Coordinates of C-alpha atoms (C1' of nucleotides) in Angstrom, one line a residue:
Chain A
M120 CA 74.7 51.1 107.0
S121 CA 71.9 51.8 109.0
G122 CA 73.8 53.5 111.7
I123 CA 72.1 52.1 114.9
E124 CA 73.6 49.2 116.8
R125 CA 72.2 46.6 119.1
Q126 CA 73.4 45.6 122.6
T127 CA 74.9 49.0 123.3
G128 CA 72.8 49.6 126.4
V129 CA 70.9 52.1 124.5
A130 CA 67.5 50.8 123.3
L131 CA 66.8 51.0 119.7
W132 CA 64.0 53.4 119.8
R133 CA 66.1 55.9 121.8
Q134 CA 69.0 55.7 119.3
I135 CA 66.6 56.2 116.6
A136 CA 65.1 59.2 118.4
D137 CA 68.6 60.7 119.1
E138 CA 69.4 60.3 115.4
I139 CA 66.4 61.9 114.2
R140 CA 66.6 64.7 116.8
A141 CA 70.3 65.3 115.8
A142 CA 69.2 65.3 112.1
I143 CA 66.6 68.0 112.8
G144 CA 69.2 70.0 114.7
N145 CA 71.6 69.9 111.8
G146 CA 68.8 71.1 109.4
D147 CA 68.8 67.9 107.3
H148 CA 65.1 68.0 106.4
D149 CA 63.2 69.3 103.3
D150 CA 61.5 72.4 103.1
T151 CA 58.1 71.1 104.2
G152 CA 59.4 70.2 107.8
R153 CA 57.7 66.8 107.3
L154 CA 59.4 63.6 108.5
P155 CA 59.4 60.4 106.2
T156 CA 56.5 58.0 107.0
E157 CA 56.8 55.5 109.7
A158 CA 57.1 52.8 107.1
V159 CA 60.0 54.4 105.4
L160 CA 61.9 55.3 108.7
A161 CA 61.4 51.7 109.7
A162 CA 63.0 50.5 106.5
R163 CA 65.8 53.0 106.7
F164 CA 66.9 52.1 110.3
D165 CA 66.1 48.4 109.5
V166 CA 63.7 47.9 112.6
N167 CA 60.2 47.1 113.0
R168 CA 57.6 50.0 112.6
H169 CA 56.7 49.5 116.2
T170 CA 60.2 50.6 117.2
V171 CA 60.1 53.8 115.0
R172 CA 56.6 54.5 116.8
Q173 CA 58.2 54.4 120.0
A174 CA 60.9 56.7 118.9
L175 CA 58.6 59.1 117.4
A176 CA 56.4 59.2 120.5
A177 CA 59.4 60.0 122.7
L178 CA 60.1 62.9 120.5
A179 CA 56.7 64.2 120.6
R180 CA 56.8 64.1 124.3
E181 CA 59.9 66.2 124.2
G182 CA 58.0 68.6 122.0
V183 CA 60.6 68.0 119.0
V184 CA 58.0 66.9 116.6
E185 CA 54.2 66.4 116.3
T186 CA 52.4 63.6 115.0
V187 CA 48.7 63.7 113.5
Q188 CA 46.9 60.7 112.5
G189 CA 46.4 60.6 108.7
R190 CA 48.9 63.6 108.2
G191 CA 52.3 62.4 109.3
T192 CA 54.9 63.6 111.7
T193 CA 56.2 67.2 111.3
I194 CA 59.0 69.0 113.0
V195 CA 58.3 71.7 115.7
P196 CA 60.3 74.8 114.7
R197 CA 63.2 75.8 117.1
R198 CA 66.1 78.1 116.9
R199 CA 69.5 78.2 118.5
V200 CA 70.8 81.4 120.1
T201 CA 74.5 82.3 119.3
Y202 CA 76.7 83.4 122.2
P203 CA 79.7 85.5 120.9
I204 CA 83.1 84.9 122.7
S205 CA 85.4 87.7 122.5
T206 CA 87.3 90.2 124.6
R207 CA 84.0 91.7 125.6
T208 CA 82.3 88.7 126.4
R209 CA 79.1 89.4 128.5
F210 CA 76.1 87.2 128.8
S211 CA 73.2 89.4 128.5
A212 CA 74.8 91.9 126.2
G213 CA 75.9 89.1 123.9
L214 CA 72.5 87.8 123.3
G215 CA 71.1 91.3 122.5
G216 CA 68.8 91.2 119.6
Q217 CA 68.4 87.5 119.4
V218 CA 66.1 87.2 122.4
A219 CA 63.6 89.4 124.0
Q220 CA 64.8 89.1 127.5
A221 CA 68.2 87.6 128.7
V222 CA 69.0 87.5 132.5
T223 CA 71.3 85.9 134.7
R224 CA 70.1 84.6 138.1
L225 CA 72.2 84.0 141.2
V226 CA 71.3 80.7 142.3
G227 CA 74.2 80.2 144.9
V228 CA 76.9 81.9 146.9
S229 CA 79.4 80.1 148.9
Q230 CA 83.2 80.3 150.0
E231 CA 85.9 77.8 149.2
S232 CA 89.6 77.5 149.0
A233 CA 91.5 77.6 145.9
T234 CA 92.5 74.6 144.2
P235 CA 95.9 74.3 142.5
E236 CA 94.4 75.2 139.1
L237 CA 92.2 78.1 140.3
A238 CA 94.9 79.5 142.4
A239 CA 97.3 79.5 139.5
Q240 CA 94.5 81.2 137.2
L241 CA 93.8 83.8 139.5
R242 CA 97.5 84.3 140.8
L243 CA 96.6 83.5 144.4
A244 CA 98.0 81.2 146.9
E245 CA 96.9 77.6 146.9
G246 CA 94.1 77.3 149.4
A247 CA 93.3 81.2 149.3
P248 CA 89.8 81.9 150.1
L249 CA 87.7 82.2 147.0
L250 CA 84.1 83.6 146.5
R251 CA 82.1 81.0 144.5
L252 CA 79.1 82.5 142.6
E253 CA 76.6 80.2 140.8
T254 CA 74.5 81.6 138.2
L255 CA 71.7 80.5 135.7
G256 CA 71.4 82.2 132.4
E257 CA 68.1 82.4 130.7
A258 CA 66.7 83.8 127.6
D259 CA 62.9 84.4 127.5
G260 CA 62.5 82.0 130.3
V261 CA 64.5 79.2 128.7
P262 CA 67.4 78.0 130.7
L263 CA 70.4 78.3 128.4
S264 CA 73.7 78.0 130.7
R265 CA 74.8 77.2 134.1
A266 CA 77.9 78.7 135.5
V267 CA 80.4 78.9 138.3
H268 CA 82.4 82.0 138.9
W269 CA 85.2 82.3 141.3
F270 CA 86.7 85.5 142.6
D271 CA 89.4 86.5 145.2
A272 CA 87.3 86.6 148.4
E273 CA 89.5 89.2 150.0
R274 CA 89.3 91.6 147.2
F275 CA 85.5 91.1 146.3
A276 CA 84.0 90.4 149.7
G277 CA 81.1 92.9 148.7
L278 CA 80.3 91.2 145.3
P279 CA 77.3 89.0 146.3
D280 CA 75.4 92.0 147.8
A281 CA 76.1 94.1 144.7
Y282 CA 75.2 91.4 142.5
R283 CA 71.8 91.3 144.3
R284 CA 71.5 94.9 143.8
E285 CA 72.5 95.2 140.4
G286 CA 71.5 91.9 138.9
S287 CA 74.6 91.2 136.7
I288 CA 78.3 90.4 137.3
T289 CA 79.5 93.3 135.2
R290 CA 77.8 95.9 137.2
A291 CA 78.4 94.0 140.5
L292 CA 82.3 94.3 139.6
A293 CA 81.8 98.0 138.8
A294 CA 80.3 98.5 142.1
C295 CA 83.5 96.7 143.6
G296 CA 85.8 99.1 141.7
V297 CA 86.4 97.2 138.5
A298 CA 85.4 99.7 136.0
D299 CA 86.3 97.5 133.0
Y300 CA 87.4 93.7 132.4
V301 CA 88.2 91.9 129.4
R302 CA 88.0 87.9 128.5
Q303 CA 91.6 86.7 128.3
S304 CA 91.1 83.0 127.3
T305 CA 88.4 80.6 126.9
E306 CA 88.8 76.6 126.6
I307 CA 85.9 74.8 125.2
S308 CA 84.9 71.2 125.4
A309 CA 81.8 69.1 125.2
A310 CA 80.3 66.2 127.1
P311 CA 77.0 64.3 127.6
A312 CA 74.9 66.2 129.9
T313 CA 75.1 64.9 133.6
A314 CA 72.0 64.5 135.9
S315 CA 72.4 67.8 137.4
D316 CA 72.8 69.5 133.8
R317 CA 69.5 67.8 133.0
A318 CA 67.9 69.0 136.1
D319 CA 69.1 72.7 136.0
L320 CA 68.8 73.2 132.1
A321 CA 65.6 71.2 131.8
L322 CA 67.4 68.8 129.2
Q323 CA 66.4 65.4 128.0
P324 CA 68.5 62.2 128.7
G325 CA 71.1 61.8 125.9
A326 CA 71.3 65.6 125.6
V327 CA 74.8 67.3 125.2
V328 CA 76.3 70.4 127.0
L329 CA 79.2 72.7 125.7
L330 CA 81.7 73.5 128.4
T331 CA 83.8 76.6 128.6
R332 CA 86.5 77.5 131.2
S333 CA 87.4 81.1 131.0
L334 CA 89.4 83.8 132.6
N335 CA 88.5 87.6 132.9
V336 CA 91.3 90.3 133.8
D337 CA 90.9 93.7 134.7
A338 CA 92.2 96.8 132.8
Q339 CA 95.8 96.1 134.4
G340 CA 95.9 92.5 133.1
H341 CA 95.3 91.3 136.5
P342 CA 93.1 88.2 136.7
I343 CA 89.9 88.8 138.6
Q344 CA 87.5 86.0 137.6
A345 CA 87.6 82.4 136.6
S346 CA 84.4 80.9 135.2
H347 CA 83.2 77.3 134.3
S348 CA 80.1 77.6 132.1
R349 CA 77.8 74.6 131.0
F350 CA 75.6 75.6 127.9
A351 CA 72.7 73.4 126.7
A352 CA 74.1 72.5 123.2
D353 CA 70.9 72.1 121.4
R354 CA 70.0 75.7 122.2
V355 CA 73.1 77.5 122.1
S356 CA 76.1 77.7 119.8
L357 CA 79.5 79.8 120.5
S358 CA 80.8 82.2 117.9
V359 CA 84.5 83.2 118.0
A360 CA 85.6 86.1 115.9
T361 CA 89.3 86.0 115.5
E362 CA 90.1 89.3 113.9
P363 CA 93.2 91.3 115.0
G364 CA 91.2 94.5 116.0
S365 CA 88.3 92.4 117.9
S366 CA 89.1 94.2 121.0
S367 CA 87.5 97.4 120.1
Chain B
M261 CA 69.4 62.2 144.3
S262 CA 71.2 59.2 142.9
G263 CA 70.9 61.0 139.1
I264 CA 70.2 58.0 137.0
E265 CA 66.5 57.2 135.8
R266 CA 64.7 54.0 134.9
Q267 CA 62.7 53.6 131.9
T268 CA 64.3 56.2 129.7
G269 CA 65.3 53.8 126.9
V270 CA 68.8 54.1 128.1
A271 CA 70.0 51.2 130.3
L272 CA 71.1 51.9 133.7
W273 CA 74.6 50.4 133.3
R274 CA 75.1 52.8 130.4
Q275 CA 73.8 55.7 132.4
I276 CA 76.2 54.9 135.1
A277 CA 79.1 54.4 132.7
D278 CA 78.4 57.8 131.0
E279 CA 78.3 59.4 134.6
I280 CA 81.5 58.0 135.6
R281 CA 83.3 58.8 132.2
A282 CA 82.1 62.4 132.6
A283 CA 83.4 62.6 136.2
I284 CA 86.7 61.2 135.3
G285 CA 86.9 63.7 132.4
N286 CA 86.0 66.6 134.9
G287 CA 88.8 65.4 137.1
D288 CA 86.5 64.5 139.9
H289 CA 88.6 61.9 141.5
D290 CA 91.2 61.8 144.3
D291 CA 95.0 61.6 143.8
T292 CA 95.1 57.8 143.8
G293 CA 93.2 57.5 140.6
R294 CA 91.2 54.8 142.3
L295 CA 87.6 54.5 141.8
P296 CA 85.2 53.6 144.7
T297 CA 84.4 49.8 145.2
E298 CA 81.6 48.4 143.2
A299 CA 79.7 48.0 146.5
V300 CA 79.9 51.7 147.2
L301 CA 79.0 52.8 143.6
A302 CA 76.0 50.3 143.7
A303 CA 74.9 52.2 147.0
R304 CA 75.6 55.6 145.6
F305 CA 73.5 54.7 142.4
D306 CA 71.0 52.9 144.3
V307 CA 71.4 49.8 141.8
N308 CA 72.5 46.2 142.2
R309 CA 76.3 45.6 142.1
H310 CA 75.9 43.7 138.9
T311 CA 74.5 46.9 137.3
V312 CA 77.7 48.7 138.3
R313 CA 79.8 45.8 137.1
Q314 CA 78.3 46.0 133.8
A315 CA 79.1 49.8 133.7
L316 CA 82.7 49.3 134.6
A317 CA 83.2 46.6 132.1
A318 CA 81.9 48.8 129.4
L319 CA 84.3 51.6 130.6
A320 CA 87.1 48.9 130.7
R321 CA 86.4 47.9 127.1
E322 CA 86.6 51.6 126.2
G323 CA 90.0 51.9 127.9
V324 CA 88.9 54.5 130.3
V325 CA 89.5 52.3 133.5
E326 CA 91.3 49.2 134.4
T327 CA 89.8 46.5 136.9
V328 CA 91.9 44.0 138.9
Q329 CA 90.5 41.4 141.1
G330 CA 91.1 42.0 144.7
R331 CA 92.5 45.4 144.0
G332 CA 89.7 47.7 142.6
T333 CA 89.3 49.9 139.6
T334 CA 91.8 52.4 138.5
I335 CA 91.4 55.4 136.1
V336 CA 93.7 54.9 132.8
P337 CA 95.4 58.3 132.7
R338 CA 94.5 60.1 129.3
R339 CA 95.1 63.6 128.2
R340 CA 93.0 65.8 126.1
V341 CA 94.9 67.6 123.3
T342 CA 94.0 71.2 123.2
Y343 CA 93.5 72.9 119.9
P344 CA 94.0 76.6 119.8
I345 CA 91.7 78.7 117.7
S346 CA 93.1 82.0 116.6
T347 CA 93.7 84.0 113.5
R348 CA 96.6 81.7 112.7
T349 CA 94.6 78.4 113.2
R350 CA 96.3 75.5 111.5
F351 CA 95.7 71.9 112.4
S352 CA 99.1 70.4 112.5
A353 CA 101.0 73.4 113.8
G354 CA 98.5 74.0 116.6
L355 CA 99.2 70.7 118.1
G356 CA 102.8 71.1 117.9
G357 CA 104.4 70.0 121.1
Q358 CA 101.4 68.3 122.4
V359 CA 101.7 65.2 120.4
A360 CA 104.6 63.5 118.5
Q361 CA 103.1 63.5 115.1
A362 CA 100.0 65.4 113.9
V363 CA 98.8 64.7 110.2
T364 CA 95.8 65.4 108.1
R365 CA 94.7 62.8 105.5
L366 CA 92.8 63.7 102.5
V367 CA 89.9 61.1 102.4
G368 CA 87.9 62.6 99.7
V369 CA 87.7 65.2 96.9
S370 CA 84.4 66.1 95.1
Q371 CA 83.0 69.1 93.3
E372 CA 79.4 70.4 94.4
S373 CA 77.4 73.6 93.7
A374 CA 77.3 76.4 96.3
T375 CA 74.5 76.2 98.9
P376 CA 73.0 79.7 99.8
E377 CA 75.0 79.7 103.0
L378 CA 78.3 78.8 101.6
A379 CA 77.9 81.1 98.8
A380 CA 77.4 83.9 100.9
Q381 CA 80.4 83.1 103.1
L382 CA 82.6 82.7 100.1
R383 CA 81.1 85.7 98.3
L384 CA 80.1 83.7 95.3
A385 CA 77.0 83.2 93.3
E386 CA 74.6 80.7 94.6
G387 CA 75.0 77.4 92.8
A388 CA 78.8 78.2 91.9
P389 CA 81.1 75.3 91.5
L390 CA 82.9 74.5 94.9
L391 CA 85.7 72.2 95.6
R392 CA 84.9 70.1 98.5
L393 CA 87.7 68.4 100.4
E394 CA 87.1 66.1 103.3
T395 CA 90.1 65.4 105.7
L396 CA 90.8 63.5 108.7
G397 CA 92.9 64.8 111.4
E398 CA 95.1 62.4 113.3
A399 CA 97.5 62.7 116.3
D400 CA 99.9 59.8 116.8
G401 CA 97.7 57.6 114.9
V402 CA 94.6 58.4 116.9
P403 CA 91.7 60.3 114.9
L404 CA 90.9 63.7 116.3
S405 CA 88.8 65.4 113.8
R406 CA 87.0 65.0 110.5
A407 CA 86.6 68.2 108.4
V408 CA 84.9 69.2 105.1
H409 CA 86.3 72.2 103.3
W410 CA 85.0 74.2 100.4
F411 CA 87.0 76.4 98.0
D412 CA 86.1 78.3 94.9
A413 CA 86.4 75.7 92.3
E414 CA 87.5 78.1 89.7
R415 CA 90.1 79.9 91.8
F416 CA 91.7 76.8 93.2
A417 CA 91.2 73.9 90.5
G418 CA 94.8 72.7 91.4
L419 CA 94.3 72.3 95.0
P420 CA 93.6 68.7 95.3
D421 CA 96.8 67.8 93.4
A422 CA 98.7 70.4 95.4
Y423 CA 97.4 68.8 98.6
R424 CA 98.4 65.3 97.5
R425 CA 101.9 66.7 96.7
E426 CA 102.2 69.0 99.9
G427 CA 100.2 67.0 102.6
S428 CA 98.7 69.9 104.0
I429 CA 96.0 72.7 103.2
T430 CA 98.4 75.5 104.2
R431 CA 101.1 74.4 101.7
A432 CA 98.7 73.4 99.0
L433 CA 97.2 77.0 99.2
A434 CA 100.5 78.4 99.1
A435 CA 101.2 76.4 95.9
C436 CA 98.0 77.9 94.6
G437 CA 99.1 81.4 95.1
V438 CA 97.7 82.1 98.7
A439 CA 100.8 83.0 100.5
D440 CA 99.0 83.8 103.9
Y441 CA 95.5 83.4 105.2
V442 CA 93.7 83.9 108.5
R443 CA 90.9 82.6 110.4
Q444 CA 88.0 85.2 110.4
S445 CA 85.4 83.6 112.4
T446 CA 84.4 80.4 114.2
E447 CA 81.1 79.0 115.4
I448 CA 81.1 76.1 117.8
S449 CA 78.4 73.9 118.9
A450 CA 78.2 70.4 120.0
A451 CA 76.0 67.3 119.5
P452 CA 75.8 63.5 120.0
A453 CA 78.2 61.6 117.7
T454 CA 76.3 60.4 114.5
A455 CA 76.8 57.0 113.3
S456 CA 79.2 58.2 110.6
D457 CA 81.4 60.1 113.4
R458 CA 81.6 56.8 115.4
A459 CA 82.7 55.2 112.3
D460 CA 85.2 57.8 111.1
L461 CA 86.6 58.9 114.6
A462 CA 86.4 55.5 116.3
L463 CA 84.0 56.8 118.9
Q464 CA 81.8 54.8 121.4
P465 CA 77.9 55.1 121.2
G466 CA 77.0 58.0 123.4
A467 CA 80.1 60.1 122.5
V468 CA 80.1 63.6 121.9
V469 CA 81.4 65.8 119.0
L470 CA 82.3 69.3 119.0
L471 CA 81.4 71.1 116.0
T472 CA 83.0 74.3 114.3
R473 CA 82.0 76.3 111.3
S474 CA 84.8 78.5 110.2
L475 CA 85.8 81.0 107.4
N476 CA 89.4 81.7 106.4
V477 CA 90.3 85.0 104.4
D478 CA 93.5 85.7 102.4
A479 CA 95.8 88.7 103.1
Q480 CA 93.2 91.1 101.3
G481 CA 90.4 89.9 103.4
H482 CA 88.8 87.9 100.6
P483 CA 87.3 84.6 101.8
I484 CA 89.0 81.5 100.4
Q485 CA 88.0 78.7 102.6
A486 CA 84.8 77.7 104.5
S487 CA 85.1 74.6 106.8
H488 CA 82.8 72.5 109.0
S489 CA 84.9 70.2 111.3
R490 CA 83.9 67.7 113.8
F491 CA 86.0 66.9 116.8
A492 CA 86.1 63.9 119.2
A493 CA 85.1 65.7 122.3
D494 CA 86.7 63.3 124.7
R495 CA 90.0 63.8 123.1
V496 CA 90.1 67.4 122.0
S497 CA 89.2 70.7 123.7
L498 CA 89.4 74.0 122.0
S499 CA 91.2 77.1 123.2
V500 CA 90.2 80.6 122.4
A501 CA 92.6 83.3 123.2
T502 CA 90.9 86.6 123.2
E503 CA 93.8 89.0 123.5
P504 CA 94.0 92.1 121.4
G505 CA 97.4 91.4 120.0
S506 CA 96.7 87.7 119.6
S507 CA 97.4 88.0 115.7
S508 CA 101.2 87.8 115.9
Chain C
dA203 C1' 105.2 31.2 156.0
dG204 C1' 99.7 32.0 157.3
dT205 C1' 95.5 34.9 158.5
dC206 C1' 92.3 38.1 157.7
dA207 C1' 89.4 41.7 155.7
dT208 C1' 88.6 43.8 151.5
dT209 C1' 87.4 43.7 146.8
dT210 C1' 86.6 41.7 142.3
dG211 C1' 84.8 37.4 139.7
dT212 C1' 81.1 33.8 138.9
dT213 C1' 76.8 31.2 139.2
dC214 C1' 72.3 30.3 140.2
dG215 C1' 67.3 31.9 139.7
dT216 C1' 63.5 35.4 138.9
dA217 C1' 61.1 39.6 137.1
dT218 C1' 60.7 43.3 133.8
dG219 C1' 61.9 45.7 129.4
dT220 C1' 62.8 45.8 124.6
dA221 C1' 62.1 44.1 119.7
dT222 C1' 59.9 41.3 116.4
dG223 C1' 56.2 39.3 113.6
Chain D
dC216 C1' 46.0 42.1 120.8
dC217 C1' 49.0 38.1 121.2
dA218 C1' 53.3 35.1 121.4
dT219 C1' 58.3 34.7 121.4
dA220 C1' 63.3 35.7 121.9
dC221 C1' 66.6 38.3 124.1
dA222 C1' 68.6 42.2 127.1
dT223 C1' 68.4 44.2 131.2
dA224 C1' 68.3 44.4 136.5
dC225 C1' 68.0 42.4 141.0
dG226 C1' 69.1 39.2 145.0
dA227 C1' 71.7 35.8 147.2
dA228 C1' 75.2 33.3 147.4
dC229 C1' 80.3 31.6 146.8
dA230 C1' 85.1 31.6 144.6
dA231 C1' 89.5 34.0 143.8
dA232 C1' 92.8 37.5 144.3
dT233 C1' 94.9 41.3 146.8
dG234 C1' 97.4 43.9 150.5
dA235 C1' 98.3 44.5 155.4
dC236 C1' 99.4 42.5 159.4

DNA sequence: AGTCATTTGTTCGTATGTATG
DNA sequence: CCATACATACGAACAAATGAC
């Protein structure tokens, strides 16, 4: 069972590159961080050595591995940031300690009318005006997530200006009179990265994104913010603590 | 910005198929459930109509769309099962109401020694004997998830037999003296489906899996079960409720 | 019924990419 | 490096089915 298939529209060298990248991501390698030789890989995947070389060349271009003549191919170490999901979910604070600098940048502000789904979530009339903020989450200069946030445009008219002043949604909401809010629900799925994901998050073709749809409510339990986030799955994992007292 | 790229090792028709599949998954289509004509899609992606046809043919083979001569291509309605993650996470019960029949099948039992990570999670000595159960979760005959569960082999020696009698981990644990348990933590990530994922979950090449690593503890807070699960991302989404009183 | 525009299905040929040995 | 076999992509036709008039 070599695992790769022909005539699937994906070139063998790319399938092999994807398998090796996934294996590296799962930590399936010995302590040396050394990949098997090209001849061994060619035998394992049941392809010609040329094909393995093409796969390794692609991974080297991505920066996943490094190949040196006479020495072999070694894995370039990389780590995955864990993003906690709890009642207190906030982007920058959640990454604290794992990275030197976590920032969210505002990349777009617009107004649109509520779809049925968003209206129901935010308890507004269908078609009600919504404020739409697009943000890019980065850690140490590496893009981690792209998100779209929707707010009641009437209640939060001053939010974009506040965001530009304060530099975070939490502080911008505080400036708009929301002293506190909690994450009520999060729905998580995953999908292949789209072309715009690849552009915004600097991903390779074949990469995967983690998708979340979440709702934040204020202290009175009234919904204030609906969000759709897209995380680079090879750089982020989500952590859910399900302890009864997790609200503290 | 057509979004697709040439010479990436992924055939254009497959990139287009992936884009269309993702768009359908995101609900980006009008109410008619009708796809644009081949000519329109060819113009949008800036490719020949043949190439679009190849992409649509692949999606039709997957069952995502249906094409009729003279009429066009329509989306085959499909829904995604939502799997709730909470302190009370149980496979079959969580899907109740969404599907007619949810079952977990035991597909493998073996014994192995604890890795450092598993030993720390289960509070056992490194190398301690572990019971390893592999299960396949299905809903209405469609495979949804594949999971590996680890238990202390000494404490739960009778578990495999109990599972075969009872047909569920929850009831098997009850038979082993664990009247109740709760989900303590869940870590979620995503990755391209591996070859064995595709085989076990009947996935197409290019499919994506949602990965969870979780820990269950008994009423005294002592860890009893560590699990690694792999969900078919196009058939399952995970739902996290983060309400303070969600333990009920 | 028939006509028409629209849309998918099929068949040529040609050029380039992929994979092997 | 080469030669060979097959997959991929394009272009230009024409055939066949659909739905509306």
